[in-house]
XYZ file of C-alpha atoms in Angstrom:
593
model
C 127.425 111.632 15.403
C 129.483 109.024 16.464
C 129.236 109.482 19.720
C 125.584 109.587 19.711
C 125.636 106.004 17.825
C 128.038 104.940 20.599
C 125.649 106.294 23.193
C 122.683 104.681 21.867
C 124.185 101.084 21.295
C 125.141 101.441 24.923
C 121.781 102.636 25.981
C 119.736 99.406 23.695
C 122.622 97.039 25.115
C 121.618 97.915 28.578
C 117.753 97.744 28.005
C 118.569 94.341 25.970
C 120.378 93.213 29.396
C 118.050 94.689 32.355
C 114.643 94.208 30.390
C 115.081 90.813 28.745
C 118.162 88.865 29.483
C 118.451 89.847 33.326
C 114.539 88.483 33.967
C 115.156 85.542 32.285
C 118.227 84.503 34.324
C 116.751 85.376 37.399
C 113.297 83.232 36.566
C 115.688 80.528 35.750
C 117.458 80.854 39.062
C 114.560 80.848 40.698
C 113.267 77.642 39.008
C 116.531 75.931 39.985
C 116.143 77.424 43.570
C 113.018 75.897 43.963
C 113.915 72.599 42.325
C 116.975 72.333 44.581
C 114.824 71.638 47.486
C 115.861 68.422 49.192
C 114.123 65.479 47.745
C 117.106 62.937 48.319
C 115.456 59.571 47.800
C 115.676 57.060 50.342
C 118.078 54.624 48.726
C 120.565 56.768 46.486
C 123.851 56.877 44.737
C 125.466 59.977 44.681
C 127.337 60.384 41.151
C 130.299 62.361 41.439
C 131.373 63.559 37.733
C 135.068 64.929 37.743
C 135.018 64.925 33.736
C 134.123 68.370 33.177
C 137.123 69.844 35.327
C 137.771 70.949 39.142
C 138.289 74.649 40.433
C 139.525 74.917 43.692
C 136.713 77.251 45.036
C 133.283 78.164 44.518
C 132.662 81.254 42.901
C 130.259 84.030 45.093
C 129.138 85.253 41.940
C 125.413 83.828 41.468
C 125.593 83.946 37.527
C 129.030 82.576 37.602
C 126.676 78.907 36.845
C 126.035 80.469 33.128
C 129.987 80.378 32.434
C 130.060 76.450 32.490
C 132.559 74.512 34.303
C 132.379 71.821 37.195
C 132.416 71.293 40.604
C 135.118 72.356 42.924
C 137.314 70.644 45.333
C 135.878 72.673 48.535
C 132.405 71.978 47.245
C 133.187 68.178 46.827
C 134.874 68.034 50.467
C 132.091 69.948 52.131
C 129.260 67.644 50.215
C 130.690 64.603 51.075
C 131.159 65.353 54.783
C 127.370 65.914 54.944
C 126.884 62.661 52.403
C 128.800 60.865 55.234
C 126.198 61.457 57.729
C 123.026 61.142 55.675
C 121.286 57.847 55.959
C 119.736 58.233 52.480
C 123.099 58.263 50.557
C 124.152 54.345 50.584
C 126.827 54.677 47.757
C 129.086 57.076 45.961
C 129.883 56.566 42.063
C 132.813 58.611 40.752
C 133.354 59.278 37.133
C 137.026 59.654 36.225
C 138.674 62.046 33.947
C 140.779 60.529 31.563
C 143.682 62.983 31.712
C 143.358 63.576 35.400
C 142.981 66.774 37.703
C 145.603 69.172 39.179
C 147.523 66.626 42.041
C 146.384 68.645 45.020
C 143.061 68.538 44.066
C 143.210 64.673 43.814
C 144.827 64.299 47.216
C 141.899 66.513 48.808
C 139.379 64.309 46.973
C 141.054 61.123 47.876
C 140.749 62.206 51.517
C 136.843 63.079 51.616
C 136.627 59.529 49.554
C 138.600 57.852 52.011
C 136.709 59.566 54.872
C 133.312 58.583 53.163
C 134.204 54.825 53.082
C 135.188 54.946 56.734
C 131.721 55.945 57.446
C 130.519 52.482 56.411
C 129.510 53.435 52.711
C 130.951 52.015 49.577
C 132.230 53.804 46.697
C 132.971 52.623 43.094
C 134.811 54.234 40.295
C 134.612 54.120 36.714
C 136.936 55.033 33.832
C 137.055 55.298 30.262
C 140.400 55.309 30.091
C 143.920 56.692 31.541
C 145.670 58.803 28.958
C 149.476 59.158 28.913
C 149.275 63.059 29.348
C 149.912 65.497 32.399
C 148.906 64.352 35.785
C 146.617 61.395 34.778
C 148.536 59.607 37.808
C 146.277 61.871 39.913
C 142.966 60.445 38.338
C 144.192 57.132 38.989
C 144.723 57.895 42.558
C 141.235 58.877 43.079
C 140.051 55.603 41.374
C 142.183 53.858 43.554
C 140.915 55.126 46.718
C 137.202 53.781 45.800
C 136.423 50.048 47.000
C 135.888 48.852 43.238
C 137.899 50.411 40.111
C 135.936 50.119 36.566
C 137.304 50.506 33.184
C 135.347 50.341 30.018
C 135.979 47.212 27.795
C 137.516 49.409 24.954
C 139.383 51.678 26.943
C 143.279 51.503 27.252
C 145.252 52.035 30.601
C 147.872 54.239 29.109
C 149.383 56.007 32.069
C 152.954 55.041 32.301
C 154.211 58.017 34.581
C 153.830 61.892 34.979
C 154.807 64.433 31.591
C 154.749 68.019 31.365
C 155.493 70.156 28.450
C 157.354 73.733 28.389
C 157.150 75.711 25.242
C 160.268 78.106 25.014
C 160.242 81.039 22.756
C 163.860 82.363 22.974
C 164.758 81.321 19.246
C 161.679 82.607 18.142
C 162.017 86.338 19.915
C 165.506 86.102 18.346
C 164.417 85.120 14.841
C 161.682 87.673 14.701
C 163.532 90.666 16.422
C 161.549 90.417 19.907
C 163.830 91.437 23.033
C 162.726 90.022 26.229
C 164.550 91.794 29.257
C 163.839 90.565 32.692
C 165.579 90.311 35.943
C 165.018 87.405 38.172
C 165.633 86.636 41.678
C 167.034 83.900 41.259
C 168.068 81.200 39.062
C 165.010 78.980 39.941
C 162.486 81.861 39.320
C 161.593 80.054 36.155
C 158.879 81.743 34.673
C 161.129 84.143 32.368
C 162.790 81.440 30.785
C 159.865 80.875 28.838
C 160.749 84.044 27.057
C 164.450 84.029 26.860
C 165.595 80.479 26.343
C 165.154 77.635 23.981
C 165.587 74.768 26.783
C 165.533 74.326 30.419
C 168.327 75.834 32.212
C 169.794 73.196 34.417
C 168.296 74.911 37.414
C 164.668 74.818 35.515
C 165.286 70.892 34.961
C 166.153 70.194 38.634
C 163.675 71.844 40.351
C 160.946 70.673 37.732
C 161.871 67.311 37.843
C 162.274 67.259 41.552
C 158.469 68.281 42.019
C 157.184 66.229 39.201
C 159.102 63.051 41.059
C 157.466 64.309 44.237
C 154.188 64.434 43.360
C 154.671 60.791 41.222
C 156.025 59.338 43.877
C 153.126 60.443 46.234
C 150.384 59.435 44.277
C 152.122 56.057 43.578
C 152.414 55.548 47.472
C 148.723 56.788 47.767
C 147.107 54.439 44.972
C 149.385 51.625 46.366
C 148.212 52.015 49.883
C 144.581 51.917 48.953
C 144.988 48.719 46.481
C 146.849 47.326 49.381
C 150.118 46.237 47.423
C 153.503 47.806 47.524
C 154.593 50.974 45.953
C 157.309 49.155 43.786
C 154.644 46.520 43.095
C 152.316 49.013 41.562
C 155.124 51.360 40.016
C 155.858 48.447 38.156
C 152.889 47.335 36.951
C 151.985 50.875 36.032
C 154.929 51.806 33.922
C 155.093 48.443 31.958
C 152.219 49.844 30.225
C 150.207 50.717 27.943
C 147.923 47.893 28.984
C 144.318 47.410 27.545
C 141.541 47.238 29.875
C 141.766 43.253 30.095
C 145.482 43.567 30.967
C 144.646 45.955 33.403
C 142.795 43.631 35.196
C 144.863 40.862 35.070
C 147.648 43.232 36.552
C 145.128 44.126 39.078
C 145.551 47.780 38.585
C 141.772 48.128 38.378
C 139.043 45.536 39.578
C 136.463 45.232 37.062
C 135.514 45.891 33.457
C 132.469 46.942 32.038
C 130.500 49.667 30.899
C 129.354 52.861 32.913
C 125.810 51.557 32.794
C 126.868 48.373 34.483
C 128.874 50.233 37.061
C 125.844 52.223 37.920
C 123.479 49.002 38.107
C 125.893 47.391 40.502
C 125.641 50.705 42.668
C 122.521 50.688 42.865
C 122.182 47.351 43.758
C 124.747 48.126 46.684
C 122.335 50.981 47.772
C 119.558 48.681 47.941
C 115.942 48.307 46.593
C 114.289 51.088 44.423
C 117.815 52.803 44.413
C 118.293 56.085 42.247
C 120.996 57.563 41.299
C 121.363 61.515 42.101
C 124.007 63.943 40.022
C 126.190 65.661 42.910
C 125.710 68.912 41.975
C 121.889 68.475 42.729
C 122.532 67.410 45.855
C 125.078 69.966 47.018
C 122.625 72.161 45.868
C 119.910 70.683 48.026
C 122.117 70.298 51.082
C 123.759 73.727 50.675
C 127.577 74.690 52.366
C 128.044 73.248 56.100
C 126.977 75.712 58.757
C 127.470 73.871 61.826
C 126.143 75.126 65.354
C 127.090 76.812 68.416
C 128.076 79.615 69.982
C 131.659 80.160 68.649
C 132.536 80.194 64.925
C 135.212 79.531 62.619
C 135.623 81.849 59.544
C 136.543 80.507 56.156
C 138.140 82.747 53.602
C 138.716 82.047 50.312
C 140.874 83.197 47.443
C 142.103 81.670 44.091
C 143.592 82.829 41.331
C 146.191 85.675 40.479
C 146.570 88.127 43.013
C 145.730 91.659 41.885
C 145.413 95.154 43.695
C 141.299 96.533 43.556
C 138.626 95.005 44.119
C 136.353 92.505 41.618
C 133.076 94.746 41.921
C 133.499 95.590 38.410
C 133.832 92.288 36.840
C 131.865 90.591 34.203
C 128.775 89.537 36.017
C 129.047 86.106 34.048
C 132.551 85.555 34.984
C 133.653 83.024 37.540
C 135.830 85.471 39.331
C 139.083 83.686 38.961
C 141.445 86.585 40.458
C 142.428 87.023 44.408
C 141.634 90.797 44.257
C 142.986 92.669 47.277
C 140.408 94.762 48.652
C 138.252 91.877 48.881
C 140.148 89.833 50.286
C 141.493 92.024 53.007
C 138.018 93.065 53.781
C 136.695 89.855 54.275
C 139.672 89.032 56.763
C 138.795 92.071 58.562
C 134.973 91.470 58.732
C 136.109 88.186 60.437
C 138.096 90.166 62.871
C 135.039 92.351 63.604
C 132.487 89.478 64.284
C 132.553 88.510 67.541
C 131.724 85.076 67.220
C 134.366 84.156 64.922
C 137.208 82.884 67.133
C 139.662 81.571 63.971
C 140.163 82.172 60.802
C 140.987 79.529 58.096
C 142.200 81.355 55.173
C 141.765 78.922 51.852
C 144.884 79.978 49.259
C 145.099 78.586 45.872
C 147.212 81.054 43.941
C 150.587 80.776 41.464
C 151.200 84.428 42.533
C 150.982 87.725 41.583
C 151.377 91.398 42.790
C 153.731 92.132 45.966
C 151.734 95.182 46.703
C 148.373 93.039 46.906
C 150.067 90.202 48.361
C 151.119 92.737 51.016
C 147.574 94.050 51.756
C 146.461 90.656 52.581
C 149.154 89.571 54.434
C 148.669 92.824 56.599
C 144.940 91.574 57.171
C 146.459 88.132 58.549
C 148.731 90.015 60.958
C 145.578 92.284 62.250
C 143.660 88.723 63.075
C 146.362 87.370 64.593
C 146.971 90.707 66.642
C 143.136 90.357 67.614
C 144.033 87.268 69.015
C 142.474 85.396 65.768
C 144.748 82.540 64.974
C 144.864 82.422 61.147
C 145.585 78.882 59.503
C 146.376 78.581 55.869
C 144.901 76.136 53.916
C 147.002 75.388 50.397
C 144.928 74.339 47.665
C 146.469 73.561 44.028
C 149.250 76.042 44.540
C 150.207 78.618 46.935
C 153.454 79.956 45.183
C 155.150 83.496 45.295
C 152.615 85.776 45.984
C 150.459 82.848 46.852
C 153.265 82.355 49.774
C 153.681 85.503 50.444
C 150.257 85.993 51.757
C 150.398 82.558 53.886
C 154.088 83.000 55.281
C 152.891 84.786 58.501
C 149.770 82.492 59.321
C 149.674 80.887 62.700
C 149.955 77.536 61.021
C 150.233 76.446 57.449
C 148.408 73.102 55.998
C 149.166 72.025 52.344
C 148.573 68.956 50.402
C 151.653 66.790 49.504
C 151.030 67.617 45.976
C 150.478 71.576 46.454
C 152.630 73.690 44.530
C 154.161 76.299 46.667
C 157.425 78.417 47.711
C 158.589 80.040 44.767
C 160.079 82.447 47.343
C 161.293 85.156 44.670
C 160.482 87.922 42.318
C 161.007 88.375 38.489
C 159.883 91.377 36.314
C 160.884 93.088 32.940
C 159.721 94.190 29.574
C 159.256 92.806 25.880
C 160.754 95.153 23.434
C 158.512 94.948 20.147
C 160.057 98.113 18.095
C 162.590 95.798 16.024
C 160.108 93.013 15.543
C 157.277 95.463 14.469
C 159.427 97.238 12.054
C 160.208 94.205 9.813
C 156.381 94.737 8.940
C 156.255 98.432 8.252
C 155.337 99.334 11.732
C 157.271 101.904 13.696
C 156.836 102.165 17.523
C 158.191 105.385 18.490
C 158.136 106.917 22.343
C 157.721 110.515 23.602
C 158.138 111.213 27.166
C 158.335 113.831 29.605
C 159.727 114.151 33.303
C 162.398 112.325 34.354
C 164.674 109.472 32.693
C 162.799 106.733 34.233
C 159.625 108.185 32.592
C 160.079 105.470 29.320
C 162.027 103.206 31.230
C 159.082 100.325 30.247
C 158.351 101.628 26.666
C 158.229 98.445 24.597
C 159.698 100.743 21.801
C 163.564 101.017 23.598
C 165.534 98.726 25.224
C 166.337 99.385 28.957
C 169.547 101.539 29.125
C 172.175 101.054 31.790
C 170.531 103.659 34.393
C 167.170 101.979 33.869
C 168.115 98.605 34.430
C 170.142 99.676 37.376
C 167.141 101.241 38.945
C 164.874 98.569 37.708
C 167.118 95.659 39.362
C 167.226 97.909 42.578
C 163.480 97.600 43.151
C 163.308 93.816 42.224
C 166.259 93.121 45.080
C 163.887 95.282 47.567
C 161.174 93.528 46.870
C 163.182 90.006 47.201
C 164.647 91.259 50.425
C 161.070 92.271 51.451
C 159.900 88.525 50.694
C 162.743 87.247 52.589
C 161.872 89.154 55.639
C 158.093 87.898 55.527
C 159.237 84.141 55.316
C 161.908 84.784 58.064
C 159.286 86.031 60.515
C 156.516 83.913 59.947
C 158.177 80.676 59.884
C 160.979 81.798 62.284
C 163.677 80.927 60.163
C 167.187 82.627 59.998
C 167.046 84.635 56.882
C 170.235 82.952 55.447
C 168.266 79.780 55.933
C 165.147 80.978 54.020
C 167.686 82.676 51.166
C 169.553 79.145 50.613
C 165.892 77.542 50.288
C 164.278 80.183 48.410
C 166.131 81.476 45.248
C 162.377 81.189 43.618
C 162.348 77.806 43.837
C 158.850 75.664 43.842
C 158.600 72.933 46.004
C 155.589 70.333 46.593
C 153.620 70.324 49.999
C 155.556 67.661 51.232
C 159.033 69.061 49.922
C 157.884 72.427 51.805
C 157.108 70.424 55.137
C 160.552 69.120 55.054
C 162.048 72.501 54.853
C 160.163 73.820 57.370
C 157.854 75.919 55.181
C 154.684 73.932 55.915
C 153.634 72.842 59.256
C 151.051 69.945 58.315
C 149.776 68.043 55.429
C 146.446 67.777 54.488
C 143.683 69.801 53.386
C 140.679 71.706 54.759
C 139.470 69.447 57.116
C 143.002 69.561 58.814
C 143.037 73.108 59.011
C 139.686 73.452 60.367
C 140.843 71.133 63.142
C 143.787 72.888 63.893
C 141.978 76.273 64.036
C 139.635 74.784 66.543
C 143.009 73.668 68.491
C 144.571 76.983 68.186
C 141.299 79.024 69.213
C 140.884 76.321 72.258
C 137.343 75.522 71.249
C 136.843 71.806 72.881
C 136.790 68.851 70.202
C 133.625 67.769 71.272
C 131.585 71.548 71.317
C 129.743 72.252 68.127
C 131.041 75.213 66.152
C 129.687 77.318 63.377
C 131.132 77.973 59.864
C 131.140 81.524 58.694
C 131.997 82.166 55.071
C 133.736 85.551 54.143
C 132.843 87.114 51.987
C 129.497 86.457 51.763
C 128.039 84.844 48.224
C 126.525 87.855 46.297
C 122.833 87.858 45.559
C 121.956 88.316 41.933
C 120.821 91.759 42.705
C 123.988 92.807 44.186
C 125.767 91.302 41.229
C 123.918 93.180 38.931
C 124.345 96.291 40.873
C 127.930 96.040 40.639
C 128.260 95.323 37.183
C 125.998 97.904 35.990
C 126.888 100.768 38.893
C 123.582 100.856 40.164
C 121.803 100.097 43.288
C 120.704 97.089 44.472
C 117.191 98.160 44.839
C 117.319 99.919 41.736
C 118.370 96.798 40.012
C 115.298 94.887 41.878
C 112.836 97.803 40.377
C 114.137 97.106 37.083
C 113.612 93.806 36.828
C 110.071 94.036 38.422
C 109.423 96.236 35.282
C 111.174 94.181 32.753
C 108.289 92.953 31.037
C 106.470 96.091 30.600
C 108.663 97.038 27.482
C 106.430 100.012 26.588
C 105.689 101.286 30.151
C 106.456 105.313 30.322
C 107.676 104.609 34.105
C 109.792 101.833 33.217
C 111.613 104.118 30.063
C 111.958 106.831 32.578
C 113.902 104.636 34.976
C 116.114 103.463 32.850
C 116.630 106.927 31.165
C 117.674 108.179 34.709
C 119.485 105.360 35.671
C 121.700 105.518 32.559
C 122.107 109.443 33.118
C 123.279 108.981 37.018
C 125.422 106.285 36.105
C 127.075 108.515 32.852
C 127.438 111.594 35.382
C 129.109 109.567 37.951
C 131.751 108.317 35.576
C 132.176 111.761 34.297
C 130.673 110.571 30.838
C 128.953 112.822 28.422
C 125.138 112.632 29.050
C 122.613 112.641 26.159
C 119.648 112.342 28.710
C 117.322 113.960 25.930
C 117.905 111.826 23.116
C 114.959 109.118 22.312
C 115.757 105.596 23.515
C-alpha cells in the first residue's frame, strides 16, 4: 500500500509538472523571447545593476532564470563589447553593490568599463554606500573606473580596508566529541583547519594575509589610476574613514552626491534628447552572445563551480548548474576538437577545486586538444584553485585576473567520526563490514586505525605527486621548484604570475587575443566564436530532467491543456512506465491515474 501511494504521488507530481507547470513556463519563455527582440531606442542609457550578485558564467540551462540571481561576468563583458559598437547606446549607468563582489569579477568588469569609455562613451556609477565588510574595495574599484561616481546623500563611505572572517570548529568538535581526522598536503592546505583548529595556524595566517593584501593593494592601485591620484593618497583617504557622503566628496573619493534618480537624469541628459533607460539584461537578451564572422572559429568552453565526476544531465531543471561535471566539460572540449572550423580553444575556468579524478579527465581532454594542433588558452575567473588549477596546468597559455585566487597545489582528505558525539544524545552508531581490512576505513562510527591511516596517507601522497607532475610538465618547472611554491598555498593571479604559474594578467578578451595569436589567425581577420557545450533548449532540459526524449516532451507540452484527453492520459501512462522500467523500478501500469 505504501509503495502504491508513493507511486501515485509521483505520477500526480509528474502530471502536474508536465500538464500545468511546464506549459506555463514555456509560454513565459516564448513571451520573453518575443519581447527580447531588439527595440533599443536611438538614444539609450544602458543601466547595469550589480546589486543582485554576479556569477562568473551564464547557465546553459534555459530554466535557470527561474532560480533568481543576477548577471554573469562573461555576459557583462560580452554585452558591453557589443554596446561599444552600438551607436544607439550613448551612456552606461552602473548601480554599485554596497558590500562588493568577488575581486576577480570586479577586475574583469572594470576592464570592460574602461574599454567602453575608450570608445568615447561616458559612464556614471551610483552607490548607496560602501560597507566595511568583505571585498567592498572591489565595488569601489568599479565605481572609480567610471568617469563620474555618485553617492546618495544619506549613505556612508565606510570602506576602510579588506576584511574576511573564518569560523573554526575545533573547540566545538572537541567539546561535543566530534573527531575530525584529516590528511593535508601540506601546511598551507588550510581548508581542513576550520575543522581541526580554533585559530589561524602561522601558515594559514601568512597565506591568507598575503593574498588579501595582494587584492587590496591591486584594487587601490587600479582605483587610484582611474581617479588620477597616487595610490598612497587614495589609501590614506580611504583608511581615514568612515566618512559621510559629504566628507567622501570633500576628500575626492567620489564626484557627486545625489539620489539615483538624479544620476539617471544626468545620464539621460548626456545621452541626448528623448533618451531612455534600458535594463542591462533586456539589452543583453536582445543582442545575444557575440558570434562573430569568418571561416575560422575560436571555441569558448566554460566551467564554473566544484569539479565533480559524471554528467549534469540529471540535475534539477530549475537549478543554476553551478558544478563542473567532468563528462560534460571533457565532451565539450572533444566536440571542439572535432569541429574543423575551430582553430583554438579558450577554456574559462572558475572553480575552487574538487575531485582529482574529475580534474584529470578534463585535463586529458585539454591534452588531446593540444595534440590535435588546437592550442588551449585558459581564462581564469574568480577562482582556479586546487582542482581548478589541475585542469589548467597543461594549457598552452594561462590568463588570470590580478585578483583571481589560484594555485592551492595540494591535497586533503579525511573523515569526521561521529560515534562519540551521537552517543552523548543516546544515539549509538555501529558499523559492520565484510571483505578486506580497509572496507570500513571511512566509517564515521570509528576512528582510523594505524593501518587505515597509513594506507590513506599513502593515497594522499600519490595524488599530491601526480599534481606536482602535472604542474611541472605544464609549466615547464622543475618538480622541486613546484614543491617549493605549492604546499597547498593559495596565490592571487598577480602573485602566481611572478611565480610562473600564470602567463598573463587579464580576462576573457586577452585570452581570446592570445588564442588568435597561437592559432596564427591574423589580427585583422574576422573570427567566429563557438560555445561548447551549447545552451540546452527547454525541451532538452525537460528530457534530461524527466528521463524522456525531447520529442516526447514536446508532445506532452502540446497536449498539456487537454487534461481529460484519453490520448494524453495514455501518453503520460506509457511515459511513466517506460521510465520506471529503465530505472528498474516496479511499474503499476494498470493502476488508475
